[in-house]
PDB file of C-alpha atoms and ligand atoms in Angstrom:
ATOM      1  CA  MET A   1      11.386 -17.208   0.881  1.00 96.00           C
ATOM      2  CA  ARG A   2      11.936 -16.785  -2.817  1.00 98.00           C
ATOM      3  CA  ILE A   3      10.194 -13.609  -3.834  1.00 98.00           C
ATOM      4  CA  LEU A   4       9.527 -12.218  -7.219  1.00 98.00           C
ATOM      5  CA  LEU A   5      10.162  -8.469  -6.724  1.00 98.00           C
ATOM      6  CA  LEU A   6       7.842  -6.955  -9.300  1.00 98.00           C
ATOM      7  CA  GLY A   7       8.764  -3.098 -10.021  1.00 98.00           C
ATOM      8  CA  ALA A   8      12.490  -3.713  -8.470  1.00 98.00           C
ATOM      9  CA  GLY A   9      13.591  -0.870 -10.136  1.00 97.00           C
ATOM     10  CA  GLY A  10      11.147   1.758  -8.840  1.00 97.00           C
ATOM     11  CA  LYS A  11      11.745   4.214  -6.083  1.00 93.00           C
ATOM     12  CA  VAL A  12       9.851   1.589  -3.361  1.00 96.00           C
ATOM     13  CA  GLY A  13      11.237  -1.597  -5.165  1.00 98.00           C
ATOM     14  CA  SER A  14      14.834  -0.625  -4.980  1.00 97.00           C
ATOM     15  CA  ALA A  15      14.608   0.383  -1.389  1.00 96.00           C
ATOM     16  CA  LEU A  16      12.853  -3.167  -0.942  1.00 97.00           C
ATOM     17  CA  GLY A  17      15.080  -4.967  -2.720  1.00 97.00           C
ATOM     18  CA  PRO A  18      18.190  -4.871  -0.706  1.00 97.00           C
ATOM     19  CA  ARG A  19      16.086  -5.499   2.607  1.00 96.00           C
ATOM     20  CA  LEU A  20      14.505  -8.586   1.396  1.00 97.00           C
ATOM     21  CA  LEU A  21      17.694 -10.053   0.935  1.00 97.00           C
ATOM     22  CA  GLU A  22      19.252  -8.775   4.162  1.00 96.00           C
ATOM     23  CA  ALA A  23      16.561 -10.545   5.864  1.00 94.00           C
ATOM     24  CA  GLY A  24      17.662 -14.010   3.940  1.00 95.00           C
ATOM     25  CA  ASN A  25      15.377 -14.008   1.241  1.00 97.00           C
ATOM     26  CA  ASP A  26      15.937 -15.001  -2.655  1.00 98.00           C
ATOM     27  CA  VAL A  27      14.798 -12.130  -4.499  1.00 98.00           C
ATOM     28  CA  THR A  28      13.929 -12.343  -8.375  1.00 98.00           C
ATOM     29  CA  PRO A  29      14.339  -8.145  -9.506  1.00 98.00           C
ATOM     30  CA  VAL A  30      11.567  -7.728 -12.218  1.00 98.00           C
ATOM     31  CA  GLU A  31      11.384  -4.499 -14.086  1.00 95.00           C
ATOM     32  CA  ARG A  32       9.393  -3.305 -16.697  1.00 93.00           C
ATOM     33  CA  GLY A  33       9.603  -5.300 -20.156  1.00 91.00           C
ATOM     34  CA  ALA A  34      11.112  -8.074 -18.427  1.00 95.00           C
ATOM     35  CA  GLU A  35      10.533 -11.459 -19.054  1.00 96.00           C
ATOM     36  CA  TRP A  36       9.241 -13.266 -15.888  1.00 97.00           C
ATOM     37  CA  ASP A  37       7.955 -16.588 -14.953  1.00 97.00           C
ATOM     38  CA  PRO A  38       5.662 -16.646 -11.332  1.00 98.00           C
ATOM     39  CA  ALA A  39       6.579 -20.681 -11.003  1.00 97.00           C
ATOM     40  CA  GLY A  40       8.975 -21.569  -8.348  1.00 97.00           C
ATOM     41  CA  HIS A  41       8.243 -18.528  -6.441  1.00 98.00           C
ATOM     42  CA  ASP A  42       6.630 -18.713  -2.557  1.00 98.00           C
ATOM     43  CA  ALA A  43       5.979 -15.134  -2.920  1.00 98.00           C
ATOM     44  CA  ALA A  44       4.999 -12.219  -5.363  1.00 98.00           C
ATOM     45  CA  VAL A  45       5.453  -8.642  -4.084  1.00 98.00           C
ATOM     46  CA  ASP A  46       4.249  -6.125  -6.554  1.00 98.00           C
ATOM     47  CA  PHE A  47       5.008  -2.150  -6.316  1.00 98.00           C
ATOM     48  CA  THR A  48       4.857  -0.925 -10.157  1.00 97.00           C
ATOM     49  CA  ARG A  49       2.052   0.846 -11.633  1.00 94.00           C
ATOM     50  CA  PRO A  50      -1.881   1.117 -11.453  1.00 92.00           C
ATOM     51  CA  ASP A  51      -2.105   0.095 -15.197  1.00 94.00           C
ATOM     52  CA  ALA A  52       0.217  -2.847 -14.746  1.00 96.00           C
ATOM     53  CA  VAL A  53      -0.358  -4.643 -11.166  1.00 97.00           C
ATOM     54  CA  ARG A  54      -3.657  -6.123 -11.704  1.00 98.00           C
ATOM     55  CA  GLY A  55      -2.286  -8.221 -14.887  1.00 98.00           C
ATOM     56  CA  ASN A  56       0.654  -9.036 -12.243  1.00 98.00           C
ATOM     57  CA  VAL A  57      -0.999  -9.787  -9.392  1.00 98.00           C
ATOM     58  CA  GLU A  58      -3.483 -12.043 -11.597  1.00 98.00           C
ATOM     59  CA  ARG A  59      -1.015 -14.107 -13.315  1.00 98.00           C
ATOM     60  CA  CYS A  60       0.801 -14.594 -10.036  1.00 98.00           C
ATOM     61  CA  LEU A  61      -2.598 -15.963  -8.039  1.00 98.00           C
ATOM     62  CA  GLY A  62      -3.261 -17.852 -11.210  1.00 98.00           C
ATOM     63  CA  ALA A  63      -0.069 -19.806 -10.958  1.00 98.00           C
ATOM     64  CA  GLY A  64      -0.983 -20.167  -7.349  1.00 98.00           C
ATOM     65  CA  VAL A  65       1.790 -17.586  -5.754  1.00 98.00           C
ATOM     66  CA  PRO A  66       0.569 -15.553  -2.869  1.00 98.00           C
ATOM     67  CA  CYS A  67       0.824 -11.865  -3.424  1.00 98.00           C
ATOM     68  CA  VAL A  68       1.572  -8.786  -1.722  1.00 98.00           C
ATOM     69  CA  ALA A  69       0.505  -5.630  -3.283  1.00 98.00           C
ATOM     70  CA  GLY A  70       1.197  -2.165  -2.429  1.00 96.00           C
ATOM     71  CA  THR A  71       0.607  -0.286  -5.775  1.00 95.00           C
ATOM     72  CA  THR A  72      -2.123   2.004  -5.784  1.00 85.00           C
ATOM     73  CA  GLY A  73      -5.237   2.926  -7.939  1.00 84.00           C
ATOM     74  CA  LEU A  74      -6.945  -0.631  -7.603  1.00 92.00           C
ATOM     75  CA  GLY A  75     -10.768  -0.105  -7.329  1.00 90.00           C
ATOM     76  CA  PRO A  76     -13.473  -2.699  -6.125  1.00 94.00           C
ATOM     77  CA  ALA A  77     -13.671  -4.320  -9.133  1.00 97.00           C
ATOM     78  CA  ASP A  78      -9.719  -5.289  -8.915  1.00 97.00           C
ATOM     79  CA  LEU A  79     -10.113  -6.509  -5.273  1.00 98.00           C
ATOM     80  CA  ALA A  80     -13.185  -8.421  -5.892  1.00 98.00           C
ATOM     81  CA  ALA A  81     -11.149 -10.305  -8.814  1.00 98.00           C
ATOM     82  CA  PHE A  82      -8.076 -11.040  -6.704  1.00 98.00           C
ATOM     83  CA  ASP A  83     -10.197 -12.449  -3.698  1.00 98.00           C
ATOM     84  CA  ALA A  84     -12.162 -14.812  -6.344  1.00 98.00           C
ATOM     85  CA  LEU A  85      -8.720 -16.041  -8.056  1.00 98.00           C
ATOM     86  CA  ALA A  86      -7.027 -16.347  -4.546  1.00 98.00           C
ATOM     87  CA  ARG A  87      -9.644 -18.196  -3.016  1.00 98.00           C
ATOM     88  CA  GLU A  88     -10.561 -20.430  -6.345  1.00 98.00           C
ATOM     89  CA  ARG A  89      -6.216 -21.271  -6.282  1.00 98.00           C
ATOM     90  CA  GLY A  90      -6.354 -21.271  -2.473  1.00 98.00           C
ATOM     91  CA  VAL A  91      -3.679 -18.647  -1.623  1.00 98.00           C
ATOM     92  CA  ALA A  92      -3.450 -15.704  -0.320  1.00 98.00           C
ATOM     93  CA  CYS A  93      -3.449 -12.315  -1.554  1.00 98.00           C
ATOM     94  CA  PHE A  94      -2.439  -8.933   0.648  1.00 98.00           C
ATOM     95  CA  VAL A  95      -3.234  -5.773  -0.490  1.00 97.00           C
ATOM     96  CA  ALA A  96      -2.775  -2.324   1.582  1.00 94.00           C
ATOM     97  CA  PRO A  97      -2.762   1.207   0.766  1.00 86.00           C
ATOM     98  CA  ASN A  98       0.137   2.070   2.875  1.00 89.00           C
ATOM     99  CA  PHE A  99       2.692  -0.208   4.331  1.00 95.00           C
ATOM    100  CA  ALA A 100       4.367   2.704   6.721  1.00 95.00           C
ATOM    101  CA  LEU A 101       2.888   1.496  10.477  1.00 95.00           C
ATOM    102  CA  GLY A 102       3.016   5.123  11.289  1.00 96.00           C
ATOM    103  CA  ALA A 103       0.282   5.853   8.422  1.00 95.00           C
ATOM    104  CA  VAL A 104      -1.970   3.183   9.828  1.00 94.00           C
ATOM    105  CA  LEU A 105      -1.359   4.855  13.567  1.00 96.00           C
ATOM    106  CA  MET A 106      -2.536   7.891  11.727  1.00 97.00           C
ATOM    107  CA  MET A 107      -5.653   6.431  10.278  1.00 95.00           C
ATOM    108  CA  ARG A 108      -6.972   4.534  13.590  1.00 95.00           C
ATOM    109  CA  PHE A 109      -6.195   7.679  15.830  1.00 97.00           C
ATOM    110  CA  ALA A 110      -8.012   9.747  13.198  1.00 98.00           C
ATOM    111  CA  ALA A 111     -10.870   7.333  13.750  1.00 97.00           C
ATOM    112  CA  GLU A 112     -10.874   7.285  17.284  1.00 97.00           C
ATOM    113  CA  ALA A 113     -10.709  11.253  17.409  1.00 98.00           C
ATOM    114  CA  ALA A 114     -13.610  11.636  14.865  1.00 97.00           C
ATOM    115  CA  ARG A 115     -16.051   9.677  17.383  1.00 97.00           C
ATOM    116  CA  HIS A 116     -15.726  12.948  19.408  1.00 97.00           C
ATOM    117  CA  LEU A 117     -14.918  15.760  16.395  1.00 97.00           C
ATOM    118  CA  PRO A 118     -16.990  14.608  13.406  1.00 93.00           C
ATOM    119  CA  ARG A 119     -16.208  17.431  11.057  1.00 97.00           C
ATOM    120  CA  ALA A 120     -12.960  16.592   9.422  1.00 98.00           C
ATOM    121  CA  GLU A 121     -10.948  17.133   5.855  1.00 98.00           C
ATOM    122  CA  ILE A 122      -8.076  15.382   4.501  1.00 98.00           C
ATOM    123  CA  VAL A 123      -5.127  16.998   2.929  1.00 98.00           C
ATOM    124  CA  GLU A 124      -2.896  14.453   1.003  1.00 98.00           C
ATOM    125  CA  LEU A 125       0.463  15.912   0.023  1.00 98.00           C
ATOM    126  CA  HIS A 126       2.763  13.640  -2.380  1.00 96.00           C
ATOM    127  CA  HIS A 127       5.846  14.270  -4.843  1.00 94.00           C
ATOM    128  CA  GLU A 128       4.721  15.028  -8.183  1.00 95.00           C
ATOM    129  CA  ALA A 129       5.207  11.905 -10.077  1.00 92.00           C
ATOM    130  CA  LYS A 130       2.748  10.008  -8.165  1.00 89.00           C
ATOM    131  CA  LEU A 131      -0.350   9.224 -10.738  1.00 82.00           C
ATOM    132  CA  ASP A 132      -3.294   8.750  -8.890  1.00 85.00           C
ATOM    133  CA  ALA A 133      -5.222  11.586  -6.770  1.00 93.00           C
ATOM    134  CA  PRO A 134      -6.718  11.282  -4.245  1.00 95.00           C
ATOM    135  CA  SER A 135      -4.013   8.644  -2.855  1.00 91.00           C
ATOM    136  CA  GLY A 136      -4.969   5.257  -1.308  1.00 86.00           C
ATOM    137  CA  THR A 137      -4.392   6.257   2.310  1.00 90.00           C
ATOM    138  CA  ALA A 138      -6.553   9.443   1.925  1.00 95.00           C
ATOM    139  CA  ARG A 139      -9.371   7.409   0.346  1.00 92.00           C
ATOM    140  CA  ALA A 140      -8.977   4.604   3.123  1.00 89.00           C
ATOM    141  CA  THR A 141      -8.915   7.170   5.933  1.00 94.00           C
ATOM    142  CA  ALA A 142     -11.917   8.747   4.616  1.00 96.00           C
ATOM    143  CA  GLN A 143     -14.018   5.644   4.700  1.00 92.00           C
ATOM    144  CA  ALA A 144     -13.130   4.988   8.569  1.00 93.00           C
ATOM    145  CA  LEU A 145     -14.698   8.414   9.445  1.00 97.00           C
ATOM    146  CA  PRO A 146     -17.968   9.602   9.467  1.00 95.00           C
ATOM    147  CA  GLY A 147     -19.620  11.456   6.525  1.00 95.00           C
ATOM    148  CA  ASN A 148     -18.746  12.594   3.091  1.00 96.00           C
ATOM    149  CA  VAL A 149     -14.919  13.573   3.959  1.00 98.00           C
ATOM    150  CA  PRO A 150     -13.475  16.039   1.608  1.00 98.00           C
ATOM    151  CA  ILE A 151      -9.746  15.392   0.353  1.00 98.00           C
ATOM    152  CA  HIS A 152      -7.424  17.568  -0.831  1.00 98.00           C
ATOM    153  CA  SER A 153      -4.720  16.572  -3.095  1.00 98.00           C
ATOM    154  CA  VAL A 154      -1.024  18.026  -3.431  1.00 98.00           C
ATOM    155  CA  ARG A 155       1.844  17.065  -5.765  1.00 97.00           C
ATOM    156  CA  LEU A 156       4.921  19.125  -5.380  1.00 97.00           C
ATOM    157  CA  PRO A 157       8.671  18.450  -5.734  1.00 96.00           C
ATOM    158  CA  GLY A 158      10.645  18.006  -2.495  1.00 95.00           C
ATOM    159  CA  LEU A 159       7.497  15.918  -0.950  1.00 96.00           C
ATOM    160  CA  VAL A 160       7.452  12.404  -0.805  1.00 93.00           C
ATOM    161  CA  ALA A 161       4.215  10.750   1.193  1.00 93.00           C
ATOM    162  CA  HIS A 162       2.627  13.179   3.881  1.00 97.00           C
ATOM    163  CA  GLN A 163      -0.922  13.117   5.049  1.00 98.00           C
ATOM    164  CA  GLU A 164      -2.741  15.628   7.603  1.00 98.00           C
ATOM    165  CA  VAL A 165      -6.313  14.667   9.145  1.00 98.00           C
ATOM    166  CA  LEU A 166      -7.864  17.952  10.530  1.00 98.00           C
ATOM    167  CA  LEU A 167     -10.592  17.629  12.765  1.00 98.00           C
ATOM    168  CA  GLY A 168     -12.464  21.224  13.762  1.00 98.00           C
ATOM    169  CA  GLY A 169     -14.652  21.769  16.459  1.00 97.00           C
ATOM    170  CA  GLU A 170     -15.913  24.563  18.480  1.00 96.00           C
ATOM    171  CA  GLY A 171     -12.939  27.000  18.541  1.00 98.00           C
ATOM    172  CA  GLN A 172     -10.557  24.229  18.298  1.00 98.00           C
ATOM    173  CA  LEU A 173      -8.293  22.472  15.467  1.00 98.00           C
ATOM    174  CA  LEU A 174      -7.062  18.830  16.108  1.00 98.00           C
ATOM    175  CA  THR A 175      -4.218  17.972  13.509  1.00 98.00           C
ATOM    176  CA  ILE A 176      -3.042  14.309  13.265  1.00 98.00           C
ATOM    177  CA  ARG A 177      -0.196  14.514  10.721  1.00 98.00           C
ATOM    178  CA  HIS A 178       2.185  11.445   9.228  1.00 98.00           C
ATOM    179  CA  ASP A 179       5.119  12.135   7.206  1.00 97.00           C
ATOM    180  CA  THR A 180       7.317   9.554   5.172  1.00 95.00           C
ATOM    181  CA  PHE A 181      10.681  10.847   4.533  1.00 95.00           C
ATOM    182  CA  SER A 182      11.891   7.687   2.669  1.00 94.00           C
ATOM    183  CA  ARG A 183      10.676   4.626   1.167  1.00 92.00           C
ATOM    184  CA  GLU A 184      12.423   2.916   3.962  1.00 94.00           C
ATOM    185  CA  ALA A 185       9.351   3.342   5.554  1.00 96.00           C
ATOM    186  CA  PHE A 186       7.391   0.820   3.580  1.00 96.00           C
ATOM    187  CA  VAL A 187       9.764  -1.744   4.344  1.00 96.00           C
ATOM    188  CA  PRO A 188       9.045  -3.241   7.932  1.00 96.00           C
ATOM    189  CA  GLY A 189       4.933  -3.253   6.519  1.00 97.00           C
ATOM    190  CA  VAL A 190       6.110  -5.612   3.389  1.00 98.00           C
ATOM    191  CA  LEU A 191       8.294  -7.624   5.826  1.00 97.00           C
ATOM    192  CA  LEU A 192       5.360  -7.914   8.386  1.00 97.00           C
ATOM    193  CA  ALA A 193       3.055  -8.879   5.420  1.00 98.00           C
ATOM    194  CA  LEU A 194       5.413 -11.625   3.826  1.00 97.00           C
ATOM    195  CA  GLU A 195       5.890 -13.094   7.373  1.00 97.00           C
ATOM    196  CA  ARG A 196       2.000 -13.379   7.911  1.00 97.00           C
ATOM    197  CA  LEU A 197       0.930 -14.422   4.026  1.00 96.00           C
ATOM    198  CA  PRO A 198       1.378 -18.397   4.735  1.00 95.00           C
ATOM    199  CA  SER A 199      -0.881 -18.011   7.865  1.00 96.00           C
ATOM    200  CA  LEU A 200      -3.505 -15.614   6.262  1.00 98.00           C
ATOM    201  CA  PRO A 201      -6.770 -17.085   4.681  1.00 98.00           C
ATOM    202  CA  ALA A 202      -7.368 -17.968   1.214  1.00 98.00           C
ATOM    203  CA  GLY A 203      -8.693 -15.110  -0.546  1.00 98.00           C
ATOM    204  CA  LEU A 204      -8.129 -11.302  -0.174  1.00 98.00           C
ATOM    205  CA  THR A 205      -7.011  -9.426   2.980  1.00 98.00           C
ATOM    206  CA  VAL A 206      -6.560  -5.713   2.678  1.00 95.00           C
ATOM    207  CA  GLY A 207      -5.055  -2.938   5.396  1.00 93.00           C
ATOM    208  CA  LEU A 208      -2.042  -3.708   7.523  1.00 94.00           C
ATOM    209  CA  GLU A 209      -4.412  -2.944  10.237  1.00 92.00           C
ATOM    210  CA  SER A 210      -5.589  -6.136   9.999  1.00 94.00           C
ATOM    211  CA  LEU A 211      -1.890  -7.335  10.857  1.00 96.00           C
ATOM    212  CA  MET A 212      -1.311  -5.166  13.639  1.00 89.00           C
TER     213      MET A 212
HETATM  214  P1  NAP B 301       7.775   3.979  -9.553  1.00 90.75           P
HETATM  215  O1  NAP B 301       9.013   4.419  -9.000  1.00 90.75           O
HETATM  216  O2  NAP B 301       7.383   4.423 -10.901  1.00 90.75           O
HETATM  217  O3  NAP B 301       8.259   2.574  -9.645  1.00 90.75           O
HETATM  218  C1  NAP B 301       7.527   1.691 -10.194  1.00 90.75           C
HETATM  219  C2  NAP B 301       8.455   0.698 -11.037  1.00 90.75           C
HETATM  220  O4  NAP B 301       7.575  -0.327 -11.717  1.00 90.75           O
HETATM  221  C3  NAP B 301       9.416   1.069 -12.273  1.00 90.75           C
HETATM  222  O5  NAP B 301      10.638   1.017 -12.292  1.00 90.75           O
HETATM  223  C4  NAP B 301       8.723   0.977 -13.420  1.00 90.75           C
HETATM  224  O6  NAP B 301       9.417   0.953 -14.725  1.00 90.75           O
HETATM  225  C5  NAP B 301       8.141  -0.602 -13.050  1.00 90.75           C
HETATM  226  N1  NAP B 301       7.000  -1.445 -13.826  1.00 90.75           N
HETATM  227  C6  NAP B 301       5.934  -0.503 -14.569  1.00 90.75           C
HETATM  228  N2  NAP B 301       5.322  -1.738 -15.265  1.00 90.75           N
HETATM  229  C7  NAP B 301       5.842  -2.536 -14.939  1.00 90.75           C
HETATM  230  C8  NAP B 301       5.503  -4.172 -14.953  1.00 90.75           C
HETATM  231  N3  NAP B 301       4.699  -4.317 -15.725  1.00 90.75           N
HETATM  232  N4  NAP B 301       6.117  -5.357 -14.423  1.00 90.75           N
HETATM  233  C9  NAP B 301       7.457  -4.904 -14.057  1.00 90.75           C
HETATM  234  N5  NAP B 301       7.815  -3.595 -13.511  1.00 90.75           N
HETATM  235  C10 NAP B 301       6.856  -2.524 -13.824  1.00 90.75           C
HETATM  236  O7  NAP B 301       7.214   3.929  -8.624  1.00 90.75           O
HETATM  237  P2  NAP B 301       6.987   3.998  -7.032  1.00 90.75           P
HETATM  238  O8  NAP B 301       7.131   5.095  -6.289  1.00 90.75           O
HETATM  239  O9  NAP B 301       8.067   2.569  -6.660  1.00 90.75           O
HETATM  240  O10 NAP B 301       5.336   3.372  -6.424  1.00 90.75           O
HETATM  241  C11 NAP B 301       5.004   2.128  -7.333  1.00 90.75           C
HETATM  242  C12 NAP B 301       3.810   2.155  -6.629  1.00 90.75           C
HETATM  243  O11 NAP B 301       3.335   1.717  -5.506  1.00 90.75           O
HETATM  244  C13 NAP B 301       3.175   3.338  -7.206  1.00 90.75           C
HETATM  245  O12 NAP B 301       1.649   3.007  -7.663  1.00 90.75           O
HETATM  246  C14 NAP B 301       2.643   3.853  -5.803  1.00 90.75           C
HETATM  247  O13 NAP B 301       1.489   4.915  -5.557  1.00 90.75           O
HETATM  248  C15 NAP B 301       2.461   2.939  -4.753  1.00 90.75           C
HETATM  249  N6  NAP B 301       3.571   3.034  -3.519  1.00 90.75           N
HETATM  250  C16 NAP B 301       2.496   2.373  -2.596  1.00 90.75           C
HETATM  251  C17 NAP B 301       3.116   2.660  -1.050  1.00 90.75           C
HETATM  252  C18 NAP B 301       2.229   1.637   0.073  1.00 90.75           C
HETATM  253  O14 NAP B 301       2.364   1.786   0.865  1.00 90.75           O
HETATM  254  N7  NAP B 301       0.810   0.817  -0.579  1.00 90.75           N
HETATM  255  C19 NAP B 301       3.834   3.438  -0.861  1.00 90.75           C
HETATM  256  C20 NAP B 301       4.791   3.900  -2.113  1.00 90.75           C
HETATM  257  C21 NAP B 301       3.933   3.725  -3.351  1.00 90.75           C
HETATM  258  P3  NAP B 301       9.169   2.137 -15.838  1.00 90.75           P
HETATM  259  O15 NAP B 301       9.905   2.880 -14.924  1.00 90.75           O
HETATM  260  O16 NAP B 301      10.023   1.172 -17.006  1.00 90.75           O
HETATM  261  O17 NAP B 301       7.693   2.239 -15.881  1.00 90.75           O
END
């Protein structure tokens, strides 16, 4: 595939670029401020910043280029706009709050556990440069659980991306925890999304769980 990689110089982008090449793709790396043109690409991948992702994805979809977006901070209005534009242009747009397969399993196991232990709280811990809080993964996990689940956000040096779901019952506590130690954790999920992109329906698909 010919892939436009938006945010290629970032922490995720720099882990992703070499792996996309290794997998046999042609990659056009784009860093902030660079001129770029979606034309001629089979797909675009966006790991940039919350204030850049909407414009980037709309530009690609508008040019008829399907997108995979991992940048967090997208709200319901952004997602609705992506869905409408992707349908109009007859291409797929895939967005996931977390591309780590283990994190998706954590969400699935937490939803299963909450059927029996419905009192839950979430602690999400990330590196201090993360711009948004709570994390997209924590918000998606909370939505999959019953009730109004409190989320606690920690931003400290030394952390990458970590989350605990604590489920309390009488005399017991179940903790479901996922740790991302390096950005390599997101690569298999992005490769899976790119592989599935051509067979996804036109419009928006959200969440890696819909591909697993
Ligand atoms: P990062 O290290 O700050 O990388 C972002 C990169 O994008 C930087 O090189 C930045 O350049 C560049 N950039 C900013 N605006 C751009 C634009 N308009 N066009 C092209 N490039 C642009 O951040 P990161 O840790 O890689 O994370 C990127 C995003 O992905 C964040 O929103 C993060 O929360 C999210 N994320 C999602 C997942 C997931 O699984 N869904 C996993 C990890 C991270 P400058 O440095 O010059 O601004």
